[in-house]
mmCIF file of C-alpha atoms in Angstrom:
data_model
loop_
_atom_site.group_PDB
_atom_site.id
_atom_site.type_symbol
_atom_site.label_atom_id
_atom_site.label_comp_id
_atom_site.label_asym_id
_atom_site.label_seq_id
_atom_site.Cartn_x
_atom_site.Cartn_y
_atom_site.Cartn_z
ATOM 1 C CA GLU A 1 -64.348 17.625 -93.605
ATOM 2 C CA LEU A 2 -61.766 15.246 -95.011
ATOM 3 C CA PHE A 3 -60.295 11.878 -93.824
ATOM 4 C CA LEU A 4 -57.624 10.003 -95.498
ATOM 5 C CA ALA A 5 -55.996 6.843 -94.211
ATOM 6 C CA GLU A 6 -53.643 4.245 -95.890
ATOM 7 C CA LYS A 7 -53.087 1.233 -93.658
ATOM 8 C CA GLY A 8 -51.621 -2.339 -93.802
ATOM 9 C CA ILE A 9 -54.008 -5.083 -92.730
ATOM 10 C CA PRO A 10 -52.257 -7.516 -90.200
ATOM 11 C CA GLY A 11 -54.436 -10.576 -90.695
ATOM 12 C CA LEU A 12 -54.351 -13.324 -88.019
ATOM 13 C CA GLU A 13 -51.590 -13.511 -85.540
ATOM 14 C CA SER A 14 -50.427 -16.971 -86.882
ATOM 15 C CA SER A 15 -50.479 -15.730 -90.686
ATOM 16 C CA PRO A 16 -49.937 -11.828 -91.078
ATOM 17 C CA LEU A 17 -50.652 -10.385 -94.496
ATOM 18 C CA PRO A 18 -47.522 -8.274 -95.324
ATOM 19 C CA GLU A 19 -48.995 -7.293 -98.733
ATOM 20 C CA ALA A 20 -52.330 -6.348 -98.081
ATOM 21 C CA SER A 21 -53.430 -2.767 -97.869
ATOM 22 C CA GLU A 22 -56.549 -0.640 -97.321
ATOM 23 C CA LYS A 23 -56.971 3.056 -98.343
ATOM 24 C CA ASP A 24 -59.916 4.833 -96.992
ATOM 25 C CA LEU A 25 -61.260 8.406 -98.181
ATOM 26 C CA ARG A 26 -63.933 10.260 -96.574
ATOM 27 C CA ASN A 27 -65.196 13.702 -97.638
ATOM 28 C CA LEU A 28 -68.038 15.461 -96.019
ATOM 29 C CA THR A 29 -68.949 18.974 -97.782
ATOM 30 C CA GLY A 30 -71.931 21.044 -97.105
ATOM 31 C CA LEU A 31 -73.303 24.516 -97.609
ATOM 32 C CA LEU A 32 -75.698 26.500 -95.559
ATOM 33 C CA ILE A 33 -77.546 29.443 -97.112
ATOM 34 C CA LYS A 34 -79.986 31.603 -94.689
ATOM 35 C CA TRP A 35 -82.217 34.459 -95.994
ATOM 36 C CA GLU A 36 -84.109 36.481 -93.516
ATOM 37 C CA LEU A 37 -86.783 38.619 -95.201
ATOM 38 C CA ASP A 38 -89.428 40.883 -93.894
ATOM 39 C CA ASP A 39 -92.251 38.450 -93.709
ATOM 40 C CA MET A 40 -90.342 35.109 -94.751
ATOM 41 C CA ASP A 41 -87.248 32.957 -93.534
ATOM 42 C CA ILE A 42 -85.856 30.671 -96.043
ATOM 43 C CA ILE A 43 -82.915 28.012 -95.223
ATOM 44 C CA LEU A 44 -81.197 26.064 -98.016
ATOM 45 C CA LYS A 45 -78.736 23.140 -97.004
ATOM 46 C CA THR A 46 -76.869 21.146 -99.384
ATOM 47 C CA PHE A 47 -74.244 18.227 -98.842
ATOM 48 C CA TYR A 48 -72.038 15.845 -100.504
ATOM 49 C CA ARG A 49 -70.839 12.808 -98.995
ATOM 50 C CA LEU A 50 -67.994 10.392 -100.509
ATOM 51 C CA ASP A 51 -66.832 7.265 -98.856
ATOM 52 C CA ARG A 52 -64.322 5.351 -100.804
ATOM 53 C CA THR A 53 -62.396 2.074 -99.720
ATOM 54 C CA PHE A 54 -59.974 0.174 -101.799
ATOM 55 C CA PHE A 55 -58.647 -2.996 -100.249
ATOM 56 C CA GLU A 56 -56.003 -5.020 -102.035
ATOM 57 C CA ASP A 57 -54.125 -8.253 -101.134
ATOM 58 C CA PRO A 58 -52.094 -9.815 -103.867
ATOM 59 C CA GLN A 59 -51.060 -12.748 -101.969
ATOM 60 C CA PRO A 60 -53.905 -13.760 -99.358
ATOM 61 C CA SER A 61 -53.407 -16.920 -97.229
ATOM 62 C CA LEU A 62 -56.301 -18.572 -99.246
ATOM 63 C CA GLY A 63 -57.803 -18.034 -102.494
ATOM 64 C CA PRO A 64 -56.730 -16.062 -105.517
ATOM 65 C CA PRO A 65 -55.487 -12.208 -105.340
ATOM 66 C CA ILE A 66 -58.214 -9.768 -103.837
ATOM 67 C CA LYS A 67 -58.893 -6.327 -105.386
ATOM 68 C CA SER A 68 -61.997 -4.693 -103.687
ATOM 69 C CA ARG A 69 -63.229 -1.480 -104.483
ATOM 70 C CA HIS A 70 -66.317 0.320 -102.791
ATOM 71 C CA ILE A 71 -67.460 4.018 -103.512
ATOM 72 C CA ASN A 72 -70.592 5.185 -101.670
ATOM 73 C CA GLU A 73 -71.874 8.632 -102.561
ATOM 74 C CA SER A 74 -74.921 10.843 -101.418
ATOM 75 C CA LEU A 75 -75.805 14.191 -102.600
ATOM 76 C CA GLY A 76 -78.950 16.333 -101.707
ATOM 77 C CA TYR A 77 -80.532 19.404 -100.560
ATOM 78 C CA THR A 78 -82.974 20.640 -98.020
ATOM 79 C CA LEU A 79 -85.094 23.599 -98.470
ATOM 80 C CA MET A 80 -87.035 24.946 -95.715
ATOM 81 C CA GLY A 81 -89.077 28.219 -95.072
ATOM 82 C CA LYS A 82 -91.305 30.175 -93.067
ATOM 83 C CA TYR A 83 -93.968 32.733 -94.514
ATOM 84 C CA TYR A 84 -95.477 35.065 -91.391
ATOM 85 C CA LEU A 85 -98.771 36.765 -92.391
ATOM 86 C CA THR A 86 -100.272 38.956 -89.553
ATOM 87 C CA THR A 87 -103.733 40.853 -89.669
ATOM 88 C CA ASP A 88 -105.459 42.349 -86.569
ATOM 89 C CA LYS A 89 -107.495 39.028 -86.352
ATOM 90 C CA ILE A 90 -105.098 36.301 -87.034
ATOM 91 C CA ASP A 91 -101.402 35.508 -87.027
ATOM 92 C CA GLN A 92 -100.408 32.809 -89.510
ATOM 93 C CA THR A 93 -97.299 31.075 -90.278
ATOM 94 C CA ILE A 94 -96.783 28.700 -93.339
ATOM 95 C CA ASN A 95 -94.029 26.322 -93.111
ATOM 96 C CA PHE A 96 -92.652 24.567 -96.062
ATOM 97 C CA PHE A 97 -90.000 22.212 -96.471
ATOM 98 C CA SER A 98 -88.549 20.107 -99.702
ATOM 99 C CA SER A 99 -85.777 17.741 -99.791
ATOM 100 C CA TYR A 100 -83.873 15.714 -102.361
ATOM 101 C CA ARG A 101 -81.217 13.128 -102.127
ATOM 102 C CA ILE A 102 -79.556 10.623 -104.331
ATOM 103 C CA ASP A 103 -77.309 7.713 -102.838
ATOM 104 C CA LEU A 104 -75.049 5.755 -105.045
ATOM 105 C CA LEU A 105 -73.230 2.607 -104.373
ATOM 106 C CA ARG A 106 -70.439 1.331 -106.931
ATOM 107 C CA SER A 107 -68.704 -1.852 -105.568
ATOM 108 C CA THR A 108 -66.819 -4.698 -107.043
ATOM 109 C CA ASP A 109 -68.251 -7.135 -104.420
ATOM 110 C CA VAL A 110 -71.910 -6.408 -103.920
ATOM 111 C CA SER A 111 -74.809 -5.119 -106.057
ATOM 112 C CA SER A 112 -74.787 -1.599 -106.765
ATOM 113 C CA PRO A 113 -78.364 -0.075 -106.031
ATOM 114 C CA ASP A 114 -78.821 3.507 -106.536
ATOM 115 C CA ARG A 115 -81.627 5.331 -104.292
ATOM 116 C CA HIS A 116 -83.588 8.406 -105.038
ATOM 117 C CA SER A 117 -85.807 10.139 -102.681
ATOM 118 C CA VAL A 118 -87.960 13.318 -102.551
ATOM 119 C CA SER A 119 -90.309 14.588 -99.998
ATOM 120 C CA GLY A 120 -92.317 17.778 -99.346
ATOM 121 C CA THR A 121 -94.538 19.270 -96.551
ATOM 122 C CA LEU A 122 -96.693 22.236 -96.303
ATOM 123 C CA LEU A 123 -97.804 23.142 -92.537
ATOM 124 C CA ASP A 124 -100.039 26.246 -91.789
ATOM 125 C CA GLU A 125 -100.515 27.277 -88.440
ATOM 126 C CA ILE A 126 -103.188 29.814 -87.881
ATOM 127 C CA GLU A 127 -103.665 31.617 -84.668
ATOM 128 C CA PHE A 128 -106.924 33.238 -83.528
ATOM 129 C CA PHE A 129 -107.447 35.192 -80.236
ATOM 130 C CA ARG A 130 -103.750 36.064 -79.595
ATOM 131 C CA GLY A 131 -102.893 32.339 -79.774
ATOM 132 C CA ASN A 132 -105.544 30.944 -77.503
ATOM 133 C CA LEU A 133 -106.958 28.961 -80.677
ATOM 134 C CA VAL A 134 -104.612 27.569 -83.041
ATOM 135 C CA ILE A 135 -105.234 25.502 -86.025
ATOM 136 C CA SER A 136 -102.644 23.532 -87.907
ATOM 137 C CA PRO A 137 -103.518 21.796 -91.088
ATOM 138 C CA GLY A 138 -100.781 19.961 -93.253
ATOM 139 C CA ILE A 139 -99.900 17.718 -95.815
ATOM 140 C CA SER A 140 -96.922 15.664 -97.009
ATOM 141 C CA LEU A 141 -95.722 13.709 -99.835
ATOM 142 C CA HIS A 142 -92.588 11.252 -99.666
ATOM 143 C CA HIS A 143 -91.382 9.185 -102.455
ATOM 144 C CA ALA A 144 -88.262 6.980 -102.599
ATOM 145 C CA SER A 145 -87.156 4.651 -105.559
ATOM 146 C CA ASP A 146 -87.050 1.490 -103.173
ATOM 147 C CA ILE A 147 -90.434 2.209 -101.235
ATOM 148 C CA ASN A 148 -94.010 3.181 -102.156
ATOM 149 C CA THR A 149 -95.125 6.809 -102.338
ATOM 150 C CA ILE A 150 -96.563 7.989 -98.915
ATOM 151 C CA PHE A 151 -99.047 10.971 -98.707
ATOM 152 C CA SER A 152 -100.088 12.124 -95.377
ATOM 153 C CA SER A 153 -102.291 14.796 -93.892
ATOM 154 C CA LYS A 154 -102.943 15.862 -90.481
ATOM 155 C CA ILE A 155 -104.765 18.582 -88.503
ATOM 156 C CA GLY A 156 -103.942 20.011 -85.222
ATOM 157 C CA LEU A 157 -106.131 22.023 -82.636
ATOM 158 C CA LYS A 158 -104.830 23.646 -79.650
ATOM 159 C CA LEU A 159 -107.021 25.651 -77.229
ATOM 160 C CA GLN A 160 -105.451 27.478 -74.282
ATOM 161 C CA TYR A 161 -108.645 28.209 -72.157
ATOM 162 C CA HIS A 162 -106.370 29.469 -69.080
ATOM 163 C CA PRO A 163 -102.773 30.523 -68.711
ATOM 164 C CA SER A 164 -101.629 27.154 -67.310
ATOM 165 C CA LYS A 165 -104.291 24.868 -69.073
ATOM 166 C CA LYS A 166 -104.553 23.861 -72.538
ATOM 167 C CA THR A 167 -106.104 21.081 -74.621
ATOM 168 C CA ILE A 168 -104.525 19.867 -77.682
ATOM 169 C CA ILE A 169 -106.178 17.389 -80.367
ATOM 170 C CA TYR A 170 -104.164 16.068 -83.164
ATOM 171 C CA GLY A 171 -105.159 13.762 -86.268
ATOM 172 C CA LYS A 172 -103.170 12.249 -88.976
ATOM 173 C CA THR A 173 -103.766 9.749 -92.036
ATOM 174 C CA ASN A 174 -101.096 8.079 -94.050
ATOM 175 C CA ILE A 175 -101.870 6.725 -97.677
ATOM 176 C CA ARG A 176 -99.216 4.396 -99.455
ATOM 177 C CA GLN A 177 -99.231 3.855 -103.150
#
């Protein structure tokens, strides 16, 4: 997806800004790849986003000439997958997820912080007795350059003791460093 605009900025009704102009560019690009294997499904998503704004007013109503530039970019990926394991006693699905993202800001008017984030999750679903008992342990880790690292673990238990009745127990803990 690509968007490009060039426009004049009219200013206030009493003092139009005939020389002012703004140029905007927005680009969204992504790629999705799916692999379906016998006992595993994998999905890879990548993306790139660019937002660029240039504003210029050589003769503003007040103050010196204005020349403002802002470039904001994001780039990253997400990798997801499921691995299926079936035996005569259990059905097991191992889910994994990882992602990475970088956000960049370049501006003439504000500070330009960069942000990096990475996360990963591993979740296991083990079904016993044709799905009447399901145990779901999982762990995840998230780190970003501007916040603390978060580690979490969780466990879920589902008991289906009647076709229309089930009990679900779920617990989770987070650790921040």
